[in-house]
PDB file of C-alpha atoms and ligand atoms in Angstrom:
ATOM      1  CA  MET A 676       0.036  -0.217   0.128  1.00  0.00           C
ATOM      2  CA  SER A 677       1.947   3.203  -0.934  1.00  0.00           C
ATOM      3  CA  GLU A 678       1.703   6.411   1.810  1.00  0.00           C
ATOM      4  CA  GLU A 679      -1.228   8.138  -0.583  1.00  0.00           C
ATOM      5  CA  GLU A 680      -2.886   5.514  -0.166  1.00  0.00           C
ATOM      6  CA  ILE A 681      -3.397   5.995   3.717  1.00  0.00           C
ATOM      7  CA  ILE A 682      -5.284   8.009   5.968  1.00  0.00           C
ATOM      8  CA  LEU A 683      -3.648   7.900   9.248  1.00  0.00           C
ATOM      9  CA  SER A 684      -6.712   9.004  11.713  1.00  0.00           C
ATOM     10  CA  GLU A 685      -8.512   5.712  10.049  1.00  0.00           C
ATOM     11  CA  LEU A 686      -5.770   3.315  11.118  1.00  0.00           C
ATOM     12  CA  SER A 687      -6.190   1.226  14.344  1.00  0.00           C
ATOM     13  CA  LEU A 688      -3.207   2.099  16.775  1.00  0.00           C
ATOM     14  CA  ASP A 689      -2.003  -1.523  16.295  1.00  0.00           C
ATOM     15  CA  ASP A 690      -1.886  -0.456  12.878  1.00  0.00           C
ATOM     16  CA  LEU A 691      -0.460   2.878  13.357  1.00  0.00           C
ATOM     17  CA  TYR A 692       2.564   1.583  15.417  1.00  0.00           C
ATOM     18  CA  GLU A 693       2.854  -1.258  12.468  1.00  0.00           C
ATOM     19  CA  LEU A 694       3.157   1.207   9.922  1.00  0.00           C
ATOM     20  CA  MET A 695       5.742   3.508  12.135  1.00  0.00           C
ATOM     21  CA  LYS A 696       8.005   0.254  12.710  1.00  0.00           C
ATOM     22  CA  GLU A 697       7.511  -0.065   8.763  1.00  0.00           C
ATOM     23  CA  ASP A 698       8.255   3.190   7.935  1.00  0.00           C
ATOM     24  CA  LEU A 699      11.203   3.579  10.048  1.00  0.00           C
ATOM     25  CA  TYR A 700      12.768   0.562   8.658  1.00  0.00           C
ATOM     26  CA  ASP A 701      12.517   2.559   5.096  1.00  0.00           C
ATOM     27  CA  GLY A 702      13.529   5.747   6.292  1.00  0.00           C
ATOM     28  CA  LEU A 703      11.272   7.714   5.717  1.00  0.00           C
ATOM     29  CA  ALA A 704      11.527  10.595   7.771  1.00  0.00           C
ATOM     30  CA  ALA A 705       8.559  12.734   7.312  1.00  0.00           C
ATOM     31  CA  GLU A 706       6.141  10.263   7.432  1.00  0.00           C
ATOM     32  CA  ILE A 707       7.190   8.794  10.732  1.00  0.00           C
ATOM     33  CA  GLU A 708       7.098  12.756  11.657  1.00  0.00           C
ATOM     34  CA  GLU A 709       3.214  12.758  10.931  1.00  0.00           C
ATOM     35  CA  GLU A 710       2.952   9.082  12.608  1.00  0.00           C
ATOM     36  CA  VAL A 711       4.589  10.532  16.300  1.00  0.00           C
ATOM     37  CA  HIS A 712       2.398  13.432  15.931  1.00  0.00           C
ATOM     38  CA  GLU A 713      -0.872  11.267  15.184  1.00  0.00           C
ATOM     39  CA  ALA A 714      -0.146   9.074  18.110  1.00  0.00           C
ATOM     40  CA  LEU A 715       0.537  11.588  20.586  1.00  0.00           C
ATOM     41  CA  GLY A 716      -2.858  13.278  18.524  1.00  0.00           C
ATOM     42  CA  ARG A 717      -4.513  10.154  20.298  1.00  0.00           C
ATOM     43  CA  GLY A 718      -3.279  10.534  23.879  1.00  0.00           C
ATOM     44  CA  GLN A 719      -0.517   8.278  23.301  1.00  0.00           C
ATOM     45  CA  GLN A 720       2.167   9.227  25.945  1.00  0.00           C
ATOM     46  CA  PRO A 721       5.820   9.805  24.140  1.00  0.00           C
ATOM     47  CA  TYR A 722       7.450   7.252  26.389  1.00  0.00           C
ATOM     48  CA  GLU A 723       4.846   4.922  24.694  1.00  0.00           C
ATOM     49  CA  VAL A 724       5.495   6.296  21.305  1.00  0.00           C
ATOM     50  CA  LEU A 725       8.931   5.825  21.647  1.00  0.00           C
ATOM     51  CA  THR A 726       8.796   2.278  22.426  1.00  0.00           C
ATOM     52  CA  ASN A 727       6.117   0.546  20.291  1.00  0.00           C
ATOM     53  CA  GLY A 728       7.034   2.818  17.163  1.00  0.00           C
ATOM     54  CA  LEU A 729      10.010   4.050  16.411  1.00  0.00           C
ATOM     55  CA  VAL A 730      12.755   1.386  19.203  1.00  0.00           C
ATOM     56  CA  ALA A 731      10.347  -1.405  18.257  1.00  0.00           C
ATOM     57  CA  GLY A 732      11.261  -0.144  14.576  1.00  0.00           C
ATOM     58  CA  MET A 733      14.700  -0.064  15.055  1.00  0.00           C
ATOM     59  CA  GLU A 734      14.780  -3.325  16.427  1.00  0.00           C
ATOM     60  CA  ILE A 735      13.729  -5.129  13.431  1.00  0.00           C
ATOM     61  CA  VAL A 736      16.702  -2.707  11.270  1.00  0.00           C
ATOM     62  CA  GLY A 737      18.892  -3.783  13.968  1.00  0.00           C
ATOM     63  CA  ASN A 738      18.334  -7.710  13.187  1.00  0.00           C
ATOM     64  CA  ASP A 739      18.019  -7.237   9.385  1.00  0.00           C
ATOM     65  CA  PHE A 740      21.466  -5.674   9.790  1.00  0.00           C
ATOM     66  CA  ARG A 741      23.041  -8.387  11.163  1.00  0.00           C
ATOM     67  CA  ASP A 742      21.443 -10.365   8.940  1.00  0.00           C
ATOM     68  CA  GLY A 743      23.222  -9.260   6.014  1.00  0.00           C
ATOM     69  CA  ILE A 744      19.721  -8.279   4.838  1.00  0.00           C
ATOM     70  CA  LEU A 745      20.246  -4.237   5.255  1.00  0.00           C
ATOM     71  CA  PHE A 746      23.237  -2.238   4.461  1.00  0.00           C
ATOM     72  CA  VAL A 747      25.174   0.819   6.222  1.00  0.00           C
ATOM     73  CA  PRO A 748      23.167   3.256   3.676  1.00  0.00           C
ATOM     74  CA  GLU A 749      19.908   2.049   4.707  1.00  0.00           C
ATOM     75  CA  VAL A 750      20.601   1.467   8.409  1.00  0.00           C
ATOM     76  CA  LEU A 751      21.857   5.132   8.062  1.00  0.00           C
ATOM     77  CA  MET A 752      18.503   6.512   6.718  1.00  0.00           C
ATOM     78  CA  ALA A 753      16.506   4.934   9.230  1.00  0.00           C
ATOM     79  CA  ALA A 754      18.696   5.872  11.880  1.00  0.00           C
ATOM     80  CA  LYS A 755      17.813   9.702  10.481  1.00  0.00           C
ATOM     81  CA  ALA A 756      14.069   8.624  10.846  1.00  0.00           C
ATOM     82  CA  MET A 757      14.373   7.914  14.125  1.00  0.00           C
ATOM     83  CA  LYS A 758      16.302  10.799  14.794  1.00  0.00           C
ATOM     84  CA  ALA A 759      13.561  13.223  13.360  1.00  0.00           C
ATOM     85  CA  GLY A 760      11.009  11.188  15.685  1.00  0.00           C
ATOM     86  CA  MET A 761      13.070  11.751  18.532  1.00  0.00           C
ATOM     87  CA  SER A 762      13.035  15.513  18.410  1.00  0.00           C
ATOM     88  CA  ILE A 763       9.510  16.063  18.339  1.00  0.00           C
ATOM     89  CA  LEU A 764       9.004  13.726  21.684  1.00  0.00           C
ATOM     90  CA  ARG A 765      12.121  15.418  23.284  1.00  0.00           C
ATOM     91  CA  PRO A 766      10.846  18.363  24.787  1.00  0.00           C
ATOM     92  CA  LEU A 767       8.237  16.163  25.739  1.00  0.00           C
ATOM     93  CA  LEU A 768       9.929  13.453  27.552  1.00  0.00           C
ATOM     94  CA  ALA A 769      12.126  16.876  29.615  1.00  0.00           C
ATOM     95  CA  GLU A 770       9.502  19.163  30.377  1.00  0.00           C
ATOM     96  CA  THR A 771       8.471  16.995  33.180  1.00  0.00           C
ATOM     97  CA  GLY A 772       8.814  19.702  35.191  1.00  0.00           C
ATOM     98  CA  ALA A 773      10.612  17.338  38.028  1.00  0.00           C
ATOM     99  CA  GLU A 774      12.904  18.967  40.582  1.00  0.00           C
ATOM    100  CA  LYS A 775      16.445  18.659  39.698  1.00  0.00           C
ATOM    101  CA  ILE A 776      17.739  15.576  41.438  1.00  0.00           C
ATOM    102  CA  GLY A 777      21.292  15.126  40.070  1.00  0.00           C
ATOM    103  CA  SER A 778      23.544  15.700  37.410  1.00  0.00           C
ATOM    104  CA  MET A 779      25.405  13.756  34.634  1.00  0.00           C
ATOM    105  CA  VAL A 780      27.979  13.473  31.902  1.00  0.00           C
ATOM    106  CA  ILE A 781      26.939  10.856  29.029  1.00  0.00           C
ATOM    107  CA  GLY A 782      29.048  10.185  25.911  1.00  0.00           C
ATOM    108  CA  THR A 783      29.886   7.392  23.677  1.00  0.00           C
ATOM    109  CA  VAL A 784      33.358   5.446  23.934  1.00  0.00           C
ATOM    110  CA  LYS A 785      36.203   6.727  21.438  1.00  0.00           C
ATOM    111  CA  GLY A 786      36.167   4.609  18.214  1.00  0.00           C
ATOM    112  CA  ASP A 787      32.110   4.710  18.112  1.00  0.00           C
ATOM    113  CA  ILE A 788      29.987   6.295  16.320  1.00  0.00           C
ATOM    114  CA  HIS A 789      25.977   4.984  17.555  1.00  0.00           C
ATOM    115  CA  ASP A 790      24.267   7.731  19.563  1.00  0.00           C
ATOM    116  CA  ILE A 791      20.689   7.039  19.099  1.00  0.00           C
ATOM    117  CA  GLY A 792      20.590   4.850  22.656  1.00  0.00           C
ATOM    118  CA  LYS A 793      22.502   7.397  23.938  1.00  0.00           C
ATOM    119  CA  ASN A 794      20.665  10.382  22.746  1.00  0.00           C
ATOM    120  CA  LEU A 795      17.100   8.627  24.019  1.00  0.00           C
ATOM    121  CA  VAL A 796      18.890   8.066  27.706  1.00  0.00           C
ATOM    122  CA  THR A 797      19.572  11.525  27.972  1.00  0.00           C
ATOM    123  CA  MET A 798      16.092  12.600  26.903  1.00  0.00           C
ATOM    124  CA  MET A 799      14.973  10.201  29.540  1.00  0.00           C
ATOM    125  CA  MET A 800      17.215  11.512  32.324  1.00  0.00           C
ATOM    126  CA  GLU A 801      16.315  14.969  31.265  1.00  0.00           C
ATOM    127  CA  GLY A 802      12.573  13.848  31.926  1.00  0.00           C
ATOM    128  CA  ALA A 803      14.017  12.681  35.280  1.00  0.00           C
ATOM    129  CA  GLY A 804      15.135  15.811  36.204  1.00  0.00           C
ATOM    130  CA  PHE A 805      18.634  14.910  35.481  1.00  0.00           C
ATOM    131  CA  GLU A 806      20.788  17.762  34.416  1.00  0.00           C
ATOM    132  CA  VAL A 807      22.369  16.215  31.555  1.00  0.00           C
ATOM    133  CA  PHE A 808      25.759  17.048  29.411  1.00  0.00           C
ATOM    134  CA  ASP A 809      26.109  14.957  26.325  1.00  0.00           C
ATOM    135  CA  LEU A 810      29.366  15.032  25.360  1.00  0.00           C
ATOM    136  CA  GLY A 811      28.203  13.095  21.739  1.00  0.00           C
ATOM    137  CA  ILE A 812      30.338  10.313  20.349  1.00  0.00           C
ATOM    138  CA  ASN A 813      33.544   9.112  19.846  1.00  0.00           C
ATOM    139  CA  ASN A 814      34.763  10.535  23.633  1.00  0.00           C
ATOM    140  CA  SER A 815      38.261   9.752  24.378  1.00  0.00           C
ATOM    141  CA  VAL A 816      39.379   9.602  28.199  1.00  0.00           C
ATOM    142  CA  ASP A 817      40.479  13.036  28.220  1.00  0.00           C
ATOM    143  CA  SER A 818      37.301  14.241  26.621  1.00  0.00           C
ATOM    144  CA  TYR A 819      35.339  12.559  29.214  1.00  0.00           C
ATOM    145  CA  LEU A 820      37.784  13.711  32.270  1.00  0.00           C
ATOM    146  CA  ASP A 821      37.618  17.594  31.269  1.00  0.00           C
ATOM    147  CA  ALA A 822      33.917  17.521  31.181  1.00  0.00           C
ATOM    148  CA  ILE A 823      33.919  15.675  34.814  1.00  0.00           C
ATOM    149  CA  GLU A 824      36.227  18.494  36.077  1.00  0.00           C
ATOM    150  CA  LYS A 825      34.051  21.481  33.730  1.00  0.00           C
ATOM    151  CA  HIS A 826      30.265  20.102  35.612  1.00  0.00           C
ATOM    152  CA  ASN A 827      31.400  18.013  38.568  1.00  0.00           C
ATOM    153  CA  PRO A 828      28.772  15.314  38.035  1.00  0.00           C
ATOM    154  CA  ASP A 829      27.243  12.786  39.864  1.00  0.00           C
ATOM    155  CA  ILE A 830      27.363  10.814  37.184  1.00  0.00           C
ATOM    156  CA  LEU A 831      28.889   8.863  34.208  1.00  0.00           C
ATOM    157  CA  GLY A 832      27.567   7.449  31.676  1.00  0.00           C
ATOM    158  CA  MET A 833      28.901   5.368  28.957  1.00  0.00           C
ATOM    159  CA  SER A 834      27.742   4.069  26.261  1.00  0.00           C
ATOM    160  CA  ALA A 835      29.155   1.811  23.700  1.00  0.00           C
ATOM    161  CA  LEU A 836      27.331   0.119  20.760  1.00  0.00           C
ATOM    162  CA  LEU A 837      30.648  -2.449  19.183  1.00  0.00           C
ATOM    163  CA  THR A 838      31.966  -5.343  21.142  1.00  0.00           C
ATOM    164  CA  THR A 839      35.460  -3.451  19.883  1.00  0.00           C
ATOM    165  CA  THR A 840      34.519  -0.483  21.644  1.00  0.00           C
ATOM    166  CA  MET A 841      33.092  -1.645  25.049  1.00  0.00           C
ATOM    167  CA  PRO A 842      36.595  -2.281  26.451  1.00  0.00           C
ATOM    168  CA  TYR A 843      37.387   1.198  26.001  1.00  0.00           C
ATOM    169  CA  MET A 844      34.999   2.063  28.982  1.00  0.00           C
ATOM    170  CA  LYS A 845      37.512   0.091  31.467  1.00  0.00           C
ATOM    171  CA  VAL A 846      40.188   2.218  30.160  1.00  0.00           C
ATOM    172  CA  VAL A 847      38.111   5.127  31.564  1.00  0.00           C
ATOM    173  CA  ILE A 848      37.080   3.694  34.834  1.00  0.00           C
ATOM    174  CA  ASP A 849      41.237   3.140  35.381  1.00  0.00           C
ATOM    175  CA  ALA A 850      41.994   6.735  34.302  1.00  0.00           C
ATOM    176  CA  LEU A 851      39.198   7.878  37.422  1.00  0.00           C
ATOM    177  CA  LYS A 852      40.954   5.736  39.477  1.00  0.00           C
ATOM    178  CA  GLU A 853      44.206   6.898  38.436  1.00  0.00           C
ATOM    179  CA  LYS A 854      43.303  10.594  38.810  1.00  0.00           C
ATOM    180  CA  GLY A 855      41.758   8.829  42.382  1.00  0.00           C
ATOM    181  CA  ILE A 856      38.406  10.319  41.694  1.00  0.00           C
ATOM    182  CA  ARG A 857      36.890   7.287  40.801  1.00  0.00           C
ATOM    183  CA  LYS A 858      35.196   7.187  44.251  1.00  0.00           C
ATOM    184  CA  ASN A 859      33.521  10.635  43.541  1.00  0.00           C
ATOM    185  CA  ILE A 860      31.266   9.459  40.486  1.00  0.00           C
ATOM    186  CA  ILE A 861      28.939   7.057  40.076  1.00  0.00           C
ATOM    187  CA  VAL A 862      29.533   5.382  36.356  1.00  0.00           C
ATOM    188  CA  LEU A 863      26.777   3.709  34.922  1.00  0.00           C
ATOM    189  CA  VAL A 864      27.398   1.623  31.172  1.00  0.00           C
ATOM    190  CA  GLY A 865      24.606   0.860  28.278  1.00  0.00           C
ATOM    191  CA  GLY A 866      24.351  -0.441  25.052  1.00  0.00           C
ATOM    192  CA  ALA A 867      23.831  -2.895  23.317  1.00  0.00           C
ATOM    193  CA  PRO A 868      27.202  -5.375  23.354  1.00  0.00           C
ATOM    194  CA  LEU A 869      27.052  -5.293  27.485  1.00  0.00           C
ATOM    195  CA  ASN A 870      25.700  -7.100  30.645  1.00  0.00           C
ATOM    196  CA  ASP A 871      25.984  -7.017  34.209  1.00  0.00           C
ATOM    197  CA  ALA A 872      28.942  -8.943  34.325  1.00  0.00           C
ATOM    198  CA  PHE A 873      30.854  -6.922  31.840  1.00  0.00           C
ATOM    199  CA  ALA A 874      29.786  -3.897  34.305  1.00  0.00           C
ATOM    200  CA  GLU A 875      31.542  -5.849  36.998  1.00  0.00           C
ATOM    201  CA  ALA A 876      34.484  -6.697  35.332  1.00  0.00           C
ATOM    202  CA  ILE A 877      34.771  -3.040  34.678  1.00  0.00           C
ATOM    203  CA  GLU A 878      34.248  -2.233  37.726  1.00  0.00           C
ATOM    204  CA  ALA A 879      31.597   0.005  36.828  1.00  0.00           C
ATOM    205  CA  ASP A 880      28.807   0.658  39.206  1.00  0.00           C
ATOM    206  CA  ALA A 881      25.951  -0.797  36.673  1.00  0.00           C
ATOM    207  CA  TYR A 882      25.137  -1.991  33.375  1.00  0.00           C
ATOM    208  CA  CYS A 883      21.741  -0.280  32.338  1.00  0.00           C
ATOM    209  CA  ARG A 884      19.638  -2.666  30.043  1.00  0.00           C
ATOM    210  CA  ASP A 885      17.621   0.909  28.633  1.00  0.00           C
ATOM    211  CA  ALA A 886      16.762   4.196  29.160  1.00  0.00           C
ATOM    212  CA  ALA A 887      14.250   3.554  31.524  1.00  0.00           C
ATOM    213  CA  VAL A 888      16.710   1.608  33.463  1.00  0.00           C
ATOM    214  CA  ALA A 889      19.259   3.553  33.496  1.00  0.00           C
ATOM    215  CA  VAL A 890      16.699   6.183  35.230  1.00  0.00           C
ATOM    216  CA  ASP A 891      15.503   3.987  37.270  1.00  0.00           C
ATOM    217  CA  THR A 892      19.195   3.346  38.327  1.00  0.00           C
ATOM    218  CA  ALA A 893      20.740   6.304  38.324  1.00  0.00           C
ATOM    219  CA  LYS A 894      17.750   7.386  40.870  1.00  0.00           C
ATOM    220  CA  LYS A 895      18.735   4.475  43.307  1.00  0.00           C
ATOM    221  CA  PHE A 896      22.794   5.491  43.749  1.00  0.00           C
ATOM    222  CA  MET A 897      21.517   9.190  44.070  1.00  0.00           C
ATOM    223  CA  LYS A 898      18.828   7.794  46.800  1.00  0.00           C
ATOM    224  CA  ILE A 899      22.211   6.373  48.177  1.00  0.00           C
ATOM    225  CA  ARG A 900      24.576   9.150  47.648  1.00  0.00           C
ATOM    226  CA  LYS A 901      22.575  11.911  49.151  1.00  0.00           C
ATOM    227  CA  GLY A 902      22.299   9.027  52.114  1.00  0.00           C
ATOM    228  CA  VAL A 903      25.796   8.987  52.461  1.00  0.00           C
ATOM    229  CA  ARG A 904      26.414  12.826  52.315  1.00  0.00           C
ATOM    230  CA  ALA A 905      23.590  13.809  54.701  1.00  0.00           C
TER     231      ALA A 905
HETATM  232 CO1  B1M B 310      25.577  -0.329  14.020  1.00  0.00          CO
HETATM  233  N1  B1M B 310      26.205  -2.090  14.690  1.00  0.00           N
HETATM  234  N2  B1M B 310      27.375   0.230  12.787  1.00  0.00           N
HETATM  235  N3  B1M B 310      25.084   1.694  12.602  1.00  0.00           N
HETATM  236  N4  B1M B 310      23.894  -0.298  14.326  1.00  0.00           N
HETATM  237  C1  B1M B 310      25.470  -2.565  15.731  1.00  0.00           C
HETATM  238  C2  B1M B 310      25.657  -2.057  16.384  1.00  0.00           C
HETATM  239  C3  B1M B 310      25.426  -3.869  15.353  1.00  0.00           C
HETATM  240  C4  B1M B 310      24.958  -5.003  16.526  1.00  0.00           C
HETATM  241  C5  B1M B 310      24.412  -4.517  14.013  1.00  0.00           C
HETATM  242  C6  B1M B 310      24.489  -5.879  13.846  1.00  0.00           C
HETATM  243  O1  B1M B 310      25.308  -6.629  13.288  1.00  0.00           O
HETATM  244  N5  B1M B 310      23.540  -6.621  14.478  1.00  0.00           N
HETATM  245  C7  B1M B 310      26.510  -3.926  15.022  1.00  0.00           C
HETATM  246  C8  B1M B 310      27.949  -4.313  16.252  1.00  0.00           C
HETATM  247  C9  B1M B 310      28.348  -5.899  15.880  1.00  0.00           C
HETATM  248  C10 B1M B 310      29.032  -6.074  17.197  1.00  0.00           C
HETATM  249  O2  B1M B 310      29.562  -4.952  17.578  1.00  0.00           O
HETATM  250  N6  B1M B 310      28.726  -7.030  18.021  1.00  0.00           N
HETATM  251  C11 B1M B 310      26.837  -2.825  14.058  1.00  0.00           C
HETATM  252  C12 B1M B 310      28.305  -2.722  13.775  1.00  0.00           C
HETATM  253  C13 B1M B 310      28.967  -3.864  12.414  1.00  0.00           C
HETATM  254  C14 B1M B 310      28.284  -1.583  12.782  1.00  0.00           C
HETATM  255  C15 B1M B 310      29.696  -1.178  11.922  1.00  0.00           C
HETATM  256  C16 B1M B 310      30.929  -1.585  12.089  1.00  0.00           C
HETATM  257  C17 B1M B 310      28.960  -1.119  10.417  1.00  0.00           C
HETATM  258  C18 B1M B 310      30.229  -0.937   9.255  1.00  0.00           C
HETATM  259  O3  B1M B 310      30.763  -0.027   9.323  1.00  0.00           O
HETATM  260  N7  B1M B 310      30.550  -2.248   8.440  1.00  0.00           N
HETATM  261  C19 B1M B 310      29.755   0.973  11.857  1.00  0.00           C
HETATM  262  C20 B1M B 310      30.358   0.732  13.133  1.00  0.00           C
HETATM  263  C21 B1M B 310      30.923   2.540  13.242  1.00  0.00           C
HETATM  264  C22 B1M B 310      31.216   3.098  14.511  1.00  0.00           C
HETATM  265  O4  B1M B 310      30.982   3.133  15.566  1.00  0.00           O
HETATM  266  N8  B1M B 310      32.847   3.565  13.969  1.00  0.00           N
HETATM  267  C23 B1M B 310      27.986   0.978  12.342  1.00  0.00           C
HETATM  268  C24 B1M B 310      27.267   1.841  11.915  1.00  0.00           C
HETATM  269  C25 B1M B 310      25.946   2.153  11.917  1.00  0.00           C
HETATM  270  C26 B1M B 310      25.585   3.350  11.248  1.00  0.00           C
HETATM  271  C27 B1M B 310      26.432   4.826  11.271  1.00  0.00           C
HETATM  272  C28 B1M B 310      24.924   3.386   9.878  1.00  0.00           C
HETATM  273  C29 B1M B 310      24.174   3.625  12.607  1.00  0.00           C
HETATM  274  C30 B1M B 310      24.488   4.338  13.831  1.00  0.00           C
HETATM  275  C31 B1M B 310      23.384   5.683  13.241  1.00  0.00           C
HETATM  276  C32 B1M B 310      23.462   6.760  14.658  1.00  0.00           C
HETATM  277  O5  B1M B 310      23.555   6.241  15.879  1.00  0.00           O
HETATM  278  N9  B1M B 310      23.386   7.778  14.491  1.00  0.00           N
HETATM  279  C33 B1M B 310      23.911   1.980  13.164  1.00  0.00           C
HETATM  280  C34 B1M B 310      23.116   1.966  13.570  1.00  0.00           C
HETATM  281  C35 B1M B 310      21.419   2.324  13.930  1.00  0.00           C
HETATM  282  C36 B1M B 310      23.099   0.343  13.896  1.00  0.00           C
HETATM  283  C37 B1M B 310      22.274  -0.572  15.186  1.00  0.00           C
HETATM  284  C38 B1M B 310      21.149  -1.321  13.985  1.00  0.00           C
HETATM  285  C39 B1M B 310      21.090   0.188  15.797  1.00  0.00           C
HETATM  286  C40 B1M B 310      21.789   0.609  17.440  1.00  0.00           C
HETATM  287  C41 B1M B 310      20.481   1.371  17.869  1.00  0.00           C
HETATM  288  O6  B1M B 310      20.114   2.896  17.367  1.00  0.00           O
HETATM  289  N10 B1M B 310      19.672   1.028  18.717  1.00  0.00           N
HETATM  290  C42 B1M B 310      22.623  -1.786  15.837  1.00  0.00           C
HETATM  291  C43 B1M B 310      22.015  -3.285  15.765  1.00  0.00           C
HETATM  292  C44 B1M B 310      21.487  -3.241  17.479  1.00  0.00           C
HETATM  293  O7  B1M B 310      22.208  -2.719  18.289  1.00  0.00           O
HETATM  294  N11 B1M B 310      20.797  -4.534  17.238  1.00  0.00           N
HETATM  295  C45 B1M B 310      23.990  -1.779  15.312  1.00  0.00           C
HETATM  296  C46 B1M B 310      18.291   1.711  18.724  1.00  0.00           C
HETATM  297  C47 B1M B 310      18.670   2.205  19.971  1.00  0.00           C
HETATM  298  C48 B1M B 310      17.655   2.808  20.978  1.00  0.00           C
HETATM  299  O8  B1M B 310      19.228   1.222  21.167  1.00  0.00           O
HETATM  300  O9  B1M B 310      21.381   1.679  21.337  1.00  0.00           O
HETATM  301  O10 B1M B 310      20.943  -0.255  22.256  1.00  0.00           O
HETATM  302  P1  B1M B 310      20.233   1.230  21.974  1.00  0.00           P
HETATM  303  O11 B1M B 310      20.382   1.793  22.788  1.00  0.00           O
HETATM  304  C49 B1M B 310      19.779   1.424  24.214  1.00  0.00           C
HETATM  305  C50 B1M B 310      20.102   0.795  25.469  1.00  0.00           C
HETATM  306  O12 B1M B 310      21.538  -0.168  24.689  1.00  0.00           O
HETATM  307  C51 B1M B 310      20.729   1.438  26.257  1.00  0.00           C
HETATM  308  O13 B1M B 310      19.458   2.408  26.344  1.00  0.00           O
HETATM  309  C52 B1M B 310      19.909   2.535  25.054  1.00  0.00           C
HETATM  310  C53 B1M B 310      17.991   3.157  24.843  1.00  0.00           C
HETATM  311  O14 B1M B 310      16.995   2.267  25.699  1.00  0.00           O
HETATM  312  N12 B1M B 310      21.745   2.072  26.603  1.00  0.00           N
HETATM  313  C54 B1M B 310      22.461   2.625  26.938  1.00  0.00           C
HETATM  314  C55 B1M B 310      22.821   2.781  25.540  1.00  0.00           C
HETATM  315  N13 B1M B 310      23.477   3.530  25.879  1.00  0.00           N
HETATM  316  C56 B1M B 310      23.648   3.553  27.378  1.00  0.00           C
HETATM  317  C57 B1M B 310      23.918   4.582  27.806  1.00  0.00           C
HETATM  318  C58 B1M B 310      23.657   3.958  29.564  1.00  0.00           C
HETATM  319  C59 B1M B 310      22.473   3.773  29.887  1.00  0.00           C
HETATM  320  C60 B1M B 310      21.721   2.808  29.036  1.00  0.00           C
HETATM  321  O15 B1M B 310      24.411   5.222  30.061  1.00  0.00           O
HETATM  322  C61 B1M B 310      23.855   5.419  31.567  1.00  0.00           C
END
């Protein structure tokens, strides 16, 4: 069915989300924007739109990329469409009016240019009341250390999507130890190839499976931190 024949308002919610997944797969940014507006107009919560439409669509892209059905140019188009949808949701996720409960420096590690998941974590953390300093992609140890010195955050968040870049997180944590500041900061790590055992092995404080878990984990650690300080 071509897009011209589809009247969004006539679709059931399930069909709307199906279409969103298909259009994300096809990298259709303008269509994704319309569908995100349509879902929000129906009273869907921003987080529901994010997970049921955009993240679910990107999961299919990821599987087909892995299986050699999609290639980098198609995945880039899908990523662009995802970002178009996320840019509509971002202010909505951030405008919860939650009081500031802590701060975080976050960045994707050196050698890695994946930023969609990190951006999502940033949005959700901001929505939960954290002040977030986003360093972007491809961050060296110095980039993290400079940002920590400048912003003195409660939390350092690191993201890695490649098995070849995830070991760099340990390099950063070792540098924190060498500077004698490891104990001053909560280190949370995330990204598809990581798990709890890896986080433990590199001596991070916790692995966060997704953005919602990142928020919950950050809040949990902030409570402990404030308790210790009080
Ligand atoms: Co890439 N890529 N990619 N890619 N890519 C993966 C990661 C891969 C698993 C695909 C596959 O084979 N199935 C594979 C890695 C294999 C491996 O290492 N074992 C891969 C590869 C191989 C590559 C290249 C090497 C391909 C090539 O060039 N031949 C290349 C590497 C470039 C580089 O970084 N140096 C590459 C390039 C790209 C694109 C540029 C085309 C594009 C990135 C665009 C962008 O980010 N701006 C891309 C994409 C889009 C993907 C997949 C398809 C999707 C990633 C994504 O955005 N997911 C991905 C497949 C996959 O992950 N299944 C893949 C959606 C996002 C919401 O989830 O990022 O997991 P995720 O984030 C989640 C959680 O992980 C967690 O919360 C997020 C939100 O819920 N989380 C955190 C993430 N970071 C966190 C930080 C925290 C807390 C939680 O801090 C506190």
